[in-house]
mmCIF file of C-alpha atoms in Angstrom:
data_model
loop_
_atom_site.group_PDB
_atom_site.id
_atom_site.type_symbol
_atom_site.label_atom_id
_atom_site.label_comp_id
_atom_site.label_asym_id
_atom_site.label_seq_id
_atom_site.Cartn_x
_atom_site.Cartn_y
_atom_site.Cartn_z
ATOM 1 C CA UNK A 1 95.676 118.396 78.482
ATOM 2 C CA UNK A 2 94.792 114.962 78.633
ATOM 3 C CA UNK A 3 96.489 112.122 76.322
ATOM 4 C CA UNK A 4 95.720 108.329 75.532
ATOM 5 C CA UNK A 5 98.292 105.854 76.028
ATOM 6 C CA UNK A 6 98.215 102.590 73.645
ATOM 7 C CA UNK A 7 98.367 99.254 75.107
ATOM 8 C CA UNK A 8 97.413 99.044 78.883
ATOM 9 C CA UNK A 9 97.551 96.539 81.553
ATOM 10 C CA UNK A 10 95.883 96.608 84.946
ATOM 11 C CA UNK A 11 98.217 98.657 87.794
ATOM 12 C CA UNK A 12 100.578 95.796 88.788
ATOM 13 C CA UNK A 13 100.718 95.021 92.319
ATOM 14 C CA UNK A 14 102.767 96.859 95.122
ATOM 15 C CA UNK A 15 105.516 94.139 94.970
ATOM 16 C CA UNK A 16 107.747 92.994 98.549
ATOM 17 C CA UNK A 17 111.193 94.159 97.016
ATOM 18 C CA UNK A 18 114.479 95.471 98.506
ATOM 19 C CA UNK A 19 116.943 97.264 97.105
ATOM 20 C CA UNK A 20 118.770 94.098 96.566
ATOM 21 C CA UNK A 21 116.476 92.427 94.342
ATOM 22 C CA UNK A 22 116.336 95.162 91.832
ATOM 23 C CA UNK A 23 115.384 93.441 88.078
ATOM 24 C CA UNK A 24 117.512 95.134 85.409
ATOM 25 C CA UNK A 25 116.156 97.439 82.737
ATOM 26 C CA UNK A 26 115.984 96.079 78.883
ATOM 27 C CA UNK A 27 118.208 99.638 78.754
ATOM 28 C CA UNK A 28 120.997 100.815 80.963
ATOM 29 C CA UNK A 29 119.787 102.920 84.282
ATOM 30 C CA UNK A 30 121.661 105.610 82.659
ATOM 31 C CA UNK A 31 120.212 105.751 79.457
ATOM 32 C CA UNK A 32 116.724 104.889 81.107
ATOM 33 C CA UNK A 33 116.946 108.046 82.945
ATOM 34 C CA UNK A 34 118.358 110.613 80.497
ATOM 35 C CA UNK A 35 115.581 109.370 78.089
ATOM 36 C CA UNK A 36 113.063 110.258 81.048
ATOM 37 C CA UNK A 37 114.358 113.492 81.344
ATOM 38 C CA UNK A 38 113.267 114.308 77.744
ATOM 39 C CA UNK A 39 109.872 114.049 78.121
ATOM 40 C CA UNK A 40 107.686 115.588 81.378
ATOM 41 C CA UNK A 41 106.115 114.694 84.192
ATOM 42 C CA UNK A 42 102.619 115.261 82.508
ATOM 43 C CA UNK A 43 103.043 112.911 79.915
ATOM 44 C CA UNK A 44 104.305 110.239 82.231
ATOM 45 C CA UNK A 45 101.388 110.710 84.421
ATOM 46 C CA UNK A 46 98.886 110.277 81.763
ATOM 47 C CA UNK A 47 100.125 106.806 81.094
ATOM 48 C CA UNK A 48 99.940 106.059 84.903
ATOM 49 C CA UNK A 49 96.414 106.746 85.373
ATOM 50 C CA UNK A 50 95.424 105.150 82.045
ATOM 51 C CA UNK A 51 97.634 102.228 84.409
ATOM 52 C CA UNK A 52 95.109 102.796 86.713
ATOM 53 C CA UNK A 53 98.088 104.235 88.722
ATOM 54 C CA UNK A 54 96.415 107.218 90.305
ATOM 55 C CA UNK A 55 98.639 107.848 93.215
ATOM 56 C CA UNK A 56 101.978 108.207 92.212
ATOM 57 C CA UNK A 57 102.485 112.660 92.452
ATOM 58 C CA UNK A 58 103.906 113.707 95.093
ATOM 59 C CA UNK A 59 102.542 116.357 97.665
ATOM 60 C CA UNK A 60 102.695 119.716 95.653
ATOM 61 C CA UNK A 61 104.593 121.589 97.932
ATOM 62 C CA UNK A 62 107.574 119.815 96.938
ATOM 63 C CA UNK A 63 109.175 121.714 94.110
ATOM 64 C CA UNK A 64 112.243 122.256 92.450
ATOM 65 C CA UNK A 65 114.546 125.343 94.219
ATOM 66 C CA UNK A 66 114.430 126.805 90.602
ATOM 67 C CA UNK A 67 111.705 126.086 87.671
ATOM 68 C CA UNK A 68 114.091 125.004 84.874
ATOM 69 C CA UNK A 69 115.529 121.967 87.094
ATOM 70 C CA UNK A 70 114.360 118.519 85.895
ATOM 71 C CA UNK A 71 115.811 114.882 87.209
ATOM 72 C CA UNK A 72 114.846 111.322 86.583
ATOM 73 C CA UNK A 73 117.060 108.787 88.635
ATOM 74 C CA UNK A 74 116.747 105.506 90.771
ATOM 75 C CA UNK A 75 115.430 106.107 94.344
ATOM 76 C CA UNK A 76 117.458 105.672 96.845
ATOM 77 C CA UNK A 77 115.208 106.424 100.066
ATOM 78 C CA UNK A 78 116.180 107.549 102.827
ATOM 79 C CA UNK A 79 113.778 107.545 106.323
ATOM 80 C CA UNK A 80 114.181 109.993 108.798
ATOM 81 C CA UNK A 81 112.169 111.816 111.962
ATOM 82 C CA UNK A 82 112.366 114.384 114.430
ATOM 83 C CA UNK A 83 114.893 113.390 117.207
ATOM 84 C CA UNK A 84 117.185 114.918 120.041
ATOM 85 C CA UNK A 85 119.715 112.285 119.898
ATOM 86 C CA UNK A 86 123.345 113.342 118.628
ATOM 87 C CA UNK A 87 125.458 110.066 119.521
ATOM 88 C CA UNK A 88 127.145 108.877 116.536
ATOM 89 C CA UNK A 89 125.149 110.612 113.852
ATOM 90 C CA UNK A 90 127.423 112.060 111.741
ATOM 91 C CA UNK A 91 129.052 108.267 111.249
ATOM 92 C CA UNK A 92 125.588 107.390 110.413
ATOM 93 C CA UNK A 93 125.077 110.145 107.616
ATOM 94 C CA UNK A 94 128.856 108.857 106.480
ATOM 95 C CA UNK A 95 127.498 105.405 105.819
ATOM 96 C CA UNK A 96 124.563 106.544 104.187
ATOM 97 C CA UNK A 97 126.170 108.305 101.653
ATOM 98 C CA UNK A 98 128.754 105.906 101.041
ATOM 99 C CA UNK A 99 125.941 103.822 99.869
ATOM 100 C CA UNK A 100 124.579 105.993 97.309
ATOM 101 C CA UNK A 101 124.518 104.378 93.751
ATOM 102 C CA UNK A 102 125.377 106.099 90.644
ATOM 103 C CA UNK A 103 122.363 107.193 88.798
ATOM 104 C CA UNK A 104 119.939 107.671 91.659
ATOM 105 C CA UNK A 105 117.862 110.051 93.130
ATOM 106 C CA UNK A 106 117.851 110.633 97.210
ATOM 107 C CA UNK A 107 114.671 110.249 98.275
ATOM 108 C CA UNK A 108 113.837 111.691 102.352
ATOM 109 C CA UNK A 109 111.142 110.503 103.849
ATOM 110 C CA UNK A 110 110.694 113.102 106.891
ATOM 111 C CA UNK A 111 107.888 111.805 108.802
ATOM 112 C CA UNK A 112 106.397 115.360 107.892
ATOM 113 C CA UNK A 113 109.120 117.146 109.954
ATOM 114 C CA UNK A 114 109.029 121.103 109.538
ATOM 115 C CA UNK A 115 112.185 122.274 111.157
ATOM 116 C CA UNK A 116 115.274 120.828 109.973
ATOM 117 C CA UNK A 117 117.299 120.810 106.564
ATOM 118 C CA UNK A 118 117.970 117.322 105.752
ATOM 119 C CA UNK A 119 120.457 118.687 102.767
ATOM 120 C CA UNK A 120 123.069 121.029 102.223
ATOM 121 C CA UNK A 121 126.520 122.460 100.426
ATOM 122 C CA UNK A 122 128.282 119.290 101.619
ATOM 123 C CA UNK A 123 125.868 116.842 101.029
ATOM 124 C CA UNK A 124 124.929 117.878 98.064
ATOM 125 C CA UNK A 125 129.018 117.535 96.732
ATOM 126 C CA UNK A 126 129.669 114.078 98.377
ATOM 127 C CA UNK A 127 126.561 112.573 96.470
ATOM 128 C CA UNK A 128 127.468 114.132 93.193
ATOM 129 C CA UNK A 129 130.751 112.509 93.809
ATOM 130 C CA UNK A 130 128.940 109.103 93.690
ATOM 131 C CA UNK A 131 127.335 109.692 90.770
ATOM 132 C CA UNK A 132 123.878 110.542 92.198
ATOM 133 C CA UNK A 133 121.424 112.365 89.930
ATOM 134 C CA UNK A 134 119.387 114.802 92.161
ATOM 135 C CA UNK A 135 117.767 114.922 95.415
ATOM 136 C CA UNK A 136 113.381 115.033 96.596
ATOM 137 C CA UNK A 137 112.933 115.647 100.261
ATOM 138 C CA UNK A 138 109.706 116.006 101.985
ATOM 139 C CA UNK A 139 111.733 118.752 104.191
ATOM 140 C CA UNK A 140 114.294 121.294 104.075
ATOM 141 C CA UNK A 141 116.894 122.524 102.235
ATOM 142 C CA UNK A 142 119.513 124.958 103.623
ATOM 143 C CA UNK A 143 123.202 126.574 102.191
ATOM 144 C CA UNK A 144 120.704 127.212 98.869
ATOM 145 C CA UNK A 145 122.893 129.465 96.981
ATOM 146 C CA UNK A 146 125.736 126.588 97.089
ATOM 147 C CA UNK A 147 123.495 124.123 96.105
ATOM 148 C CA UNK A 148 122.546 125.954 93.865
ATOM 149 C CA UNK A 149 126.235 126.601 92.047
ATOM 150 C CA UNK A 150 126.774 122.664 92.183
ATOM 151 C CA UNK A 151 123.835 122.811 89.004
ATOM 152 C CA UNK A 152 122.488 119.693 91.447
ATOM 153 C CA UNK A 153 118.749 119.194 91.161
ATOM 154 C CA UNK A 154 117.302 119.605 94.633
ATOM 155 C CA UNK A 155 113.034 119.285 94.916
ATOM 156 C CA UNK A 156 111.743 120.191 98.480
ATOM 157 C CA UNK A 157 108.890 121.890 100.556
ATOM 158 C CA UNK A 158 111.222 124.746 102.622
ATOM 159 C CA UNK A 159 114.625 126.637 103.074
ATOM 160 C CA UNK A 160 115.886 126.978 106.414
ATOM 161 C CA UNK A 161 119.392 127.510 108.412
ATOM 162 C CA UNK A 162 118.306 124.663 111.187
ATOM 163 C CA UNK A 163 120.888 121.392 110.686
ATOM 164 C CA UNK A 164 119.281 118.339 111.355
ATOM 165 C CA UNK A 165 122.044 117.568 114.211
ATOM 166 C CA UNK A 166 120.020 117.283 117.724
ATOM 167 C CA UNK A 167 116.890 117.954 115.652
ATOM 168 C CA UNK A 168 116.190 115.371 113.350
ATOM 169 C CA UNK A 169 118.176 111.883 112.635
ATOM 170 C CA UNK A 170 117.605 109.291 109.911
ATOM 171 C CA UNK A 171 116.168 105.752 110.762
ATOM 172 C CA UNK A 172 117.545 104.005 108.047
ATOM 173 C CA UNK A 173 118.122 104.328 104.230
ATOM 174 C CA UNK A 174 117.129 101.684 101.205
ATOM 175 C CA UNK A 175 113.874 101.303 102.596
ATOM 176 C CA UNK A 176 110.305 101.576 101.439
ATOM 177 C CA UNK A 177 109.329 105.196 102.298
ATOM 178 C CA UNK A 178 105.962 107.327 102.038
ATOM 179 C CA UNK A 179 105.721 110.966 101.243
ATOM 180 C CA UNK A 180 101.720 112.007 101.020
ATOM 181 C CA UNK A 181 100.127 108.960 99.730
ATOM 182 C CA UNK A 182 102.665 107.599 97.108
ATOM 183 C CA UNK A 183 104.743 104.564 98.572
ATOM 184 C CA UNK A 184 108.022 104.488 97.183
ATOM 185 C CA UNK A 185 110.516 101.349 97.072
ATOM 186 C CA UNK A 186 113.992 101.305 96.596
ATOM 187 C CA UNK A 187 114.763 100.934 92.727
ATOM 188 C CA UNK A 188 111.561 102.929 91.801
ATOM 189 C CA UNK A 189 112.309 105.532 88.977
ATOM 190 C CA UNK A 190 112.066 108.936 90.297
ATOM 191 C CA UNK A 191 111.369 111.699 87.843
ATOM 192 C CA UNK A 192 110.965 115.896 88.548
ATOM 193 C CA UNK A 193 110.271 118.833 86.221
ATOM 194 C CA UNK A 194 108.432 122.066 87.027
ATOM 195 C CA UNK A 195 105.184 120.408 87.913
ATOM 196 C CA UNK A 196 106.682 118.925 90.805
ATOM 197 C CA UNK A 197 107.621 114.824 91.242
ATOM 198 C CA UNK A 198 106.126 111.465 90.053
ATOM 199 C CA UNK A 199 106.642 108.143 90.947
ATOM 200 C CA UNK A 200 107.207 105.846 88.551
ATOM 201 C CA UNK A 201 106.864 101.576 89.554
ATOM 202 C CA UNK A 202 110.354 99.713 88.569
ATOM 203 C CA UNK A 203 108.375 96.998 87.096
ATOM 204 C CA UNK A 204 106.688 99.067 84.647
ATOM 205 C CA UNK A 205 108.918 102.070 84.392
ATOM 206 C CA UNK A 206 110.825 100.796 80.206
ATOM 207 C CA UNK A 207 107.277 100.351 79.127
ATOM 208 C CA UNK A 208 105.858 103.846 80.911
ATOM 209 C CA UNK A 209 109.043 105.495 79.155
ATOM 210 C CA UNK A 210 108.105 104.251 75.587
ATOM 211 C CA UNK A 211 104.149 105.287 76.498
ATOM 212 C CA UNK A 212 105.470 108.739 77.064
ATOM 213 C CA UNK A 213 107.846 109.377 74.186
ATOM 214 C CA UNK A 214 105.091 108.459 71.970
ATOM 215 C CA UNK A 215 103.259 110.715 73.560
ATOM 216 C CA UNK A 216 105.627 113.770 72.399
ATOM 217 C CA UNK A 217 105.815 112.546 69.125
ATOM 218 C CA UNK A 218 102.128 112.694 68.696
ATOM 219 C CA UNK A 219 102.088 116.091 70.011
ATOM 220 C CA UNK A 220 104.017 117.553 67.312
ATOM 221 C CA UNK A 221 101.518 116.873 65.010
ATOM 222 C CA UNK A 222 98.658 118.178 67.697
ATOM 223 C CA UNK A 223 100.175 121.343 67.601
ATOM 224 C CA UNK A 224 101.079 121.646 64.216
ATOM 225 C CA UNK A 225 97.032 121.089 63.410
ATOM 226 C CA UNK A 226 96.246 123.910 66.277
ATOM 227 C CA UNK A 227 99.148 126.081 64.591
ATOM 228 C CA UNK A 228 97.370 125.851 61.124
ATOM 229 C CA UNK A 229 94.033 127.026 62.152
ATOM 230 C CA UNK A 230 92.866 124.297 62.684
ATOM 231 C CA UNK A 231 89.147 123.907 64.699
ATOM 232 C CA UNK A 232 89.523 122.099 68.142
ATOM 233 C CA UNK A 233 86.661 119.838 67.251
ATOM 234 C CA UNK A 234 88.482 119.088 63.799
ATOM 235 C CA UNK A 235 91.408 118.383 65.801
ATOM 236 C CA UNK A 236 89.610 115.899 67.865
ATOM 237 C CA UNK A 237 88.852 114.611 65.169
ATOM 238 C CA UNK A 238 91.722 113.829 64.060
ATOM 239 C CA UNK A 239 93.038 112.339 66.853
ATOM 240 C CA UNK A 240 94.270 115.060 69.115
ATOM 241 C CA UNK A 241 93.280 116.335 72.594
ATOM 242 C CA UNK A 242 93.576 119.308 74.382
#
C-alpha cells in the first residue's frame, strides 16, 4: 500500500548534534511517543520517502522477540564491538545505564557482532527502572523468557546464552551509531511494530507524526469504500490507494 503525504519539504540535512543539544518537541517526549505508537511503521515510512528520506528502515533481520510488540521512544545509542578485554566492564555497563533517560529507546550499535547478547533479565529491569521504553540491538538477546515476563519491548537479529563479558564490550554510549545504512543520532525518535524498525530525524519527527495520523484517518474511509463494493479504480478515484 502506498499513501501520499500533504505538505513536503526536501530531506533536511544530517545535522552535527549531541545528545546535549536536543531541541524540544512542540509536545512532551512522552506524549510524542505514545501518539507514535498508534499509528505503524508503514505509514510513517510513507511520509519519509515522500521526505525524500529513503534510508531510514533498519536491516530486516531485526525484529521484535514476539509480533504484537510495538515501541516508539528517544534513542539512546549505545556503540559496542567484539573484544577480549574484561577490566572494569561491568562499572562501565553501570554508568551506562545510569544514564538512560526516561522515555527512550536503547539503541546497540554492534559493529555486526554475531556472538554475544548485548541484553538480558537484568538489563532489561534496571532500564525499565529509568523509565526507558524498549530496546533495538543489531545483536543478541539472551534470558528471553524473562524478558519476556517484564512485557519490555526488545527488537533484535538472534537469541543466544553467550554474555558479552570477555566477548564483546561497549565503546561508548550517546553517540551517533549505524546499523545497515541508517545513521542514527542521539535524540532521534525510534519507532518498532511488526514490520521491523524505522528511524525517524528529531528535527522532523512532530511534523512526520501529524503526516502519519492523517494518514489513518484517511484510511478509514479507504476501507470503508473497499468494504462497500466499491471498484479499485473507483476508489482511486476517489482518492484512495492500495
Amino acid at each position: 500500500m502506498e499513501r501520499k503525504a500533504v505538505g513536503i519539504s526536501p530531506e533536511p540535512p544530517v545535522p552535527d548534534r549531541t545528545a546535549s543539544e536536543l531541541l524540544p518537541f512542540p509536545i512532551g517526549e512522552k506524549e510524542l511517543c505514545d501518539r507514535y505508537e498508534g499509528v505503524t511503521t508503514p505509514m510513517v515510512n510513507d511520509v519519509l520517502r515522500e521526505e525524500h528520506c529513503l534510508y531510514r528502515v533498519l536491516p530486516p533481520d531485526i525484529l521484535p522477540l514476539k509480533d504484537h510488540m510495538r515501541v516508539a521512544g528517544i534513542a539512546f545509542t549505545i556503540k559496542g564491538s567484539k573484544n577480549l578485554d574484561i577490566r572494569d566492564e561491568m562499572m562501565q555497563r553501570a554508568e551506562m545505564l545510569e544514564a538512560i533517560p526516561a522515555e527512550s529507546v536503547c539503541v546497540w550499535d554492534t559493529s555486526g557482532d554475531n556472538e554475544s547478547a548485548q541484553w538480558g533479565e537484568v538489563m532489561t529491569l534496571a532500564s525499565k527502572k529509568r523509565g526507558c521504553r524498549g530496546a533495538v540491538i543489531d545483536g543478541g538477546v539472551r534470558d528471553t523468557d524473562k524478558v519476556l515476563e517484564q512485557n519490555f519491548p526488545v527488537f533484535c537479529r538472534y537469541r543466544t546464552s553467550n554474555g558479552m563479558l570477555g566477548r564483546f564490550r561497549m565503546i561508548g554510549y550517546n553517540l551517533p551509531v549505524m546499523i545497515g545504512n541508517v545513521r542514527i543520532l542521539p535524540g532521534d525518535v525510534i519507532f518498532g511494530d511488526i514490520d521491523g524498525v524505522i528511524v525517524i530525524p528529531r528535527e522532523i519527527a512532530y511534523d512526520v507524526l501529524l503526516r502519519a495520523e492523517k494518514i489513518k484517518q484517511n484510511e478509514i474511509g479507504i476501507k470503508n469504500m473497499v468494504s462497500r463494493g466499491m471498484k479499485p479504480s473507483d476508489v482511486v478515484r476517489n482518492g484512495g490507494y492500495f
